Amino acid sequence: MKLDRTMRRRSALVAAAAASALVLAACGSTGAGNGSEEAGIDKLNIIVPADPGGGWDQTGRSMQKDLQENDLVSSASVVNIGGAGGTNGLAKLATEKDPNTLMVMGYVMVGAVETNKAANRIEDTTPIARLTEEPLVVVVPADSPYQTIDDLLADIKAKGKGVSITGGSAGGADHILAGMMLKEAGIGADSLNYIPYSGGGESLAALLGNKVSAGISGVGEYAEQVKAGKLRALAVSGPEAAPQLPEVKPLKEQGLDLVLTNWRGVVAPGSIDDAQAEKLTALVTDLHGTDAWQKTLTTNNWADAFLAGEEFSSFLTEDIETVTATLTDIGLLK
């Protein structure tokens, strides 16, 4: 897949903006108000294409807090537009008239665009930066009979759709991981009973209410409930154990050759001009360089996965291709 013209024409200028920000940093330009002055952005709108409580919401509100506290903008507002794996928010971004707008997005949206056959596509946006990544965790209610990931998969093999797995919106990272686990275990895709929710709070409520058999989400969304003994973690999807749950083994150490991490980033309306794209990229690059953002990464156990400019545009193109192929391979996309 080739980049849409909107993404392609932005790549050089976004790379220039990122390089400019690095030059400023190297020259010792670290004043609290510097980013706002350089970027020329006073008020920023942040669209979170999900209901409150999930990873995208945490990312958007962390950005809001750190941007304001570092005087990178005078104010930043967050609006939640949930549903359809973020594609409702993507539709809102497509009609957004305010150029000072960023939308949180990521791996989940890449898959949701395909499974929902969304009219609005990521290729029609202006890519700004990738920010973070984190592994997923597979959990069950504390009183579940499943003690291991093998127990869960064996029951799915025996009962098929009689075993339910909840997570984020259809076609997202949680859904893809569920399908990949079944494939690796030699279980047909038609046995998957996946129940999607648009927000992390809803899937957590379903788990705690024993309305579903298991759940998949970002480690950060379920870690506290696991530590409190309300959920049992069976596996994480990263290459190694997650810092929040160091005792939980990765899938690849439990007989499933799988590694999947959920990345998050920001894009802007595709309608903005080159100068505005440069301002937004400089702003996010300045945010990434603050001590406050580095602390936010540590607090939330988010891995720093910052990419901007040509690197982020290229990454998006490759990720769209990979996710589309994976969705088809595991039977989630015809």
mmCIF file of N, CA and C in Angstrom, residues 135-138 149-150 153 177 180-181 184-185 234-242 248-261:
data_model
loop_
_atom_site.group_PDB
_atom_site.id
_atom_site.type_symbol
_atom_site.label_atom_id
_atom_site.label_comp_id
_atom_site.label_asym_id
_atom_site.label_seq_id
_atom_site.Cartn_x
_atom_site.Cartn_y
_atom_site.Cartn_z
ATOM 1 N N PRO A 135 2.589 -3.875 26.188
ATOM 2 C CA PRO A 135 2.051 -5.208 25.914
ATOM 3 C C PRO A 135 0.611 -5.316 26.397
ATOM 4 N N LEU A 136 -0.063 -6.351 25.951
ATOM 5 C CA LEU A 136 -1.411 -6.677 26.423
ATOM 6 C C LEU A 136 -1.299 -7.754 27.492
ATOM 7 N N VAL A 137 -2.389 -7.920 28.237
ATOM 8 C CA VAL A 137 -2.443 -8.970 29.249
ATOM 9 C C VAL A 137 -3.753 -9.731 29.095
ATOM 10 N N VAL A 138 -3.687 -11.035 29.250
ATOM 11 C CA VAL A 138 -4.872 -11.901 29.218
ATOM 12 C C VAL A 138 -5.249 -12.197 30.660
ATOM 13 N N ILE A 149 -2.963 -20.176 30.751
ATOM 14 C CA ILE A 149 -3.430 -19.881 29.404
ATOM 15 C C ILE A 149 -3.823 -21.166 28.683
ATOM 16 N N ASP A 150 -3.148 -22.264 29.006
ATOM 17 C CA ASP A 150 -3.507 -23.555 28.405
ATOM 18 C C ASP A 150 -4.901 -23.988 28.828
ATOM 19 N N LEU A 153 -7.400 -21.975 26.682
ATOM 20 C CA LEU A 153 -7.439 -22.408 25.290
ATOM 21 C C LEU A 153 -8.026 -23.813 25.144
ATOM 22 N N LEU A 177 -5.146 -10.212 19.077
ATOM 23 C CA LEU A 177 -4.405 -11.147 19.925
ATOM 24 C C LEU A 177 -5.232 -12.384 20.222
ATOM 25 N N MET A 180 -5.088 -14.568 17.204
ATOM 26 C CA MET A 180 -3.751 -15.138 17.026
ATOM 27 C C MET A 180 -3.484 -16.257 18.027
ATOM 28 N N MET A 181 -3.988 -16.107 19.255
ATOM 29 C CA MET A 181 -3.806 -17.165 20.253
ATOM 30 C C MET A 181 -4.505 -18.442 19.808
ATOM 31 N N GLU A 184 -2.506 -20.059 16.956
ATOM 32 C CA GLU A 184 -1.286 -20.712 17.437
ATOM 33 C C GLU A 184 -1.598 -22.005 18.178
ATOM 34 N N ALA A 185 -2.784 -22.065 18.790
ATOM 35 C CA ALA A 185 -3.183 -23.264 19.527
ATOM 36 C C ALA A 185 -3.875 -24.297 18.632
ATOM 37 N N LEU A 234 -3.118 -14.375 33.178
ATOM 38 C CA LEU A 234 -2.619 -15.649 32.659
ATOM 39 C C LEU A 234 -1.357 -15.486 31.802
ATOM 40 N N ALA A 235 -1.234 -14.345 31.127
ATOM 41 C CA ALA A 235 -0.080 -14.144 30.241
ATOM 42 C C ALA A 235 -0.028 -12.702 29.778
ATOM 43 N N VAL A 236 1.151 -12.248 29.389
ATOM 44 C CA VAL A 236 1.310 -10.956 28.729
ATOM 45 C C VAL A 236 1.820 -11.196 27.315
ATOM 46 N N SER A 237 1.621 -10.203 26.438
ATOM 47 C CA SER A 237 1.903 -10.417 25.017
ATOM 48 C C SER A 237 3.223 -9.832 24.554
ATOM 49 N N GLY A 238 3.972 -9.203 25.459
ATOM 50 C CA GLY A 238 5.250 -8.609 25.068
ATOM 51 C C GLY A 238 6.354 -9.630 24.960
ATOM 52 N N PRO A 239 7.545 -9.178 24.594
ATOM 53 C CA PRO A 239 8.681 -10.094 24.467
ATOM 54 C C PRO A 239 9.208 -10.578 25.810
ATOM 55 N N GLU A 240 8.836 -9.871 26.886
ATOM 56 C CA GLU A 240 9.271 -10.259 28.229
ATOM 57 C C GLU A 240 8.203 -9.841 29.232
ATOM 58 N N ALA A 241 8.391 -10.186 30.483
ATOM 59 C CA ALA A 241 7.415 -9.839 31.516
ATOM 60 C C ALA A 241 7.260 -8.320 31.620
ATOM 61 N N ALA A 242 6.041 -7.868 31.936
ATOM 62 C CA ALA A 242 5.781 -6.437 32.080
ATOM 63 C C ALA A 242 6.184 -5.973 33.478
ATOM 64 N N VAL A 248 4.060 -12.532 35.809
ATOM 65 C CA VAL A 248 3.237 -13.096 34.732
ATOM 66 C C VAL A 248 4.099 -13.346 33.500
ATOM 67 N N LYS A 249 4.135 -14.581 33.041
ATOM 68 C CA LYS A 249 5.009 -14.950 31.933
ATOM 69 C C LYS A 249 4.431 -14.521 30.575
ATOM 70 N N PRO A 250 5.306 -14.173 29.632
ATOM 71 C CA PRO A 250 4.856 -13.873 28.268
ATOM 72 C C PRO A 250 4.287 -15.113 27.593
ATOM 73 N N LEU A 251 3.442 -14.898 26.601
ATOM 74 C CA LEU A 251 2.873 -16.007 25.840
ATOM 75 C C LEU A 251 3.963 -16.866 25.220
ATOM 76 N N LYS A 252 5.019 -16.224 24.738
ATOM 77 C CA LYS A 252 6.066 -16.981 24.043
ATOM 78 C C LYS A 252 6.823 -17.915 24.975
ATOM 79 N N GLU A 253 6.722 -17.691 26.295
ATOM 80 C CA GLU A 253 7.328 -18.610 27.261
ATOM 81 C C GLU A 253 6.336 -19.668 27.734
ATOM 82 N N GLN A 254 5.114 -19.615 27.177
ATOM 83 C CA GLN A 254 4.092 -20.581 27.564
ATOM 84 C C GLN A 254 3.603 -21.404 26.366
ATOM 85 N N GLY A 255 4.473 -21.531 25.373
ATOM 86 C CA GLY A 255 4.156 -22.414 24.261
ATOM 87 C C GLY A 255 3.474 -21.764 23.071
ATOM 88 N N LEU A 256 3.229 -20.443 23.132
ATOM 89 C CA LEU A 256 2.600 -19.749 22.010
ATOM 90 C C LEU A 256 3.612 -18.759 21.431
ATOM 91 N N ASP A 257 3.956 -18.934 20.185
ATOM 92 C CA ASP A 257 4.988 -18.108 19.552
ATOM 93 C C ASP A 257 4.387 -16.777 19.100
ATOM 94 N N LEU A 258 4.067 -15.922 20.078
ATOM 95 C CA LEU A 258 3.388 -14.654 19.814
ATOM 96 C C LEU A 258 4.036 -13.515 20.573
ATOM 97 N N VAL A 259 4.213 -12.390 19.898
ATOM 98 C CA VAL A 259 4.607 -11.138 20.544
ATOM 99 C C VAL A 259 3.800 -10.034 19.871
ATOM 100 N N LEU A 260 3.069 -9.265 20.663
ATOM 101 C CA LEU A 260 2.268 -8.171 20.121
ATOM 102 C C LEU A 260 2.272 -7.024 21.123
ATOM 103 N N THR A 261 2.654 -5.842 20.678
ATOM 104 C CA THR A 261 2.594 -4.661 21.538
ATOM 105 C C THR A 261 1.663 -3.627 20.912
#
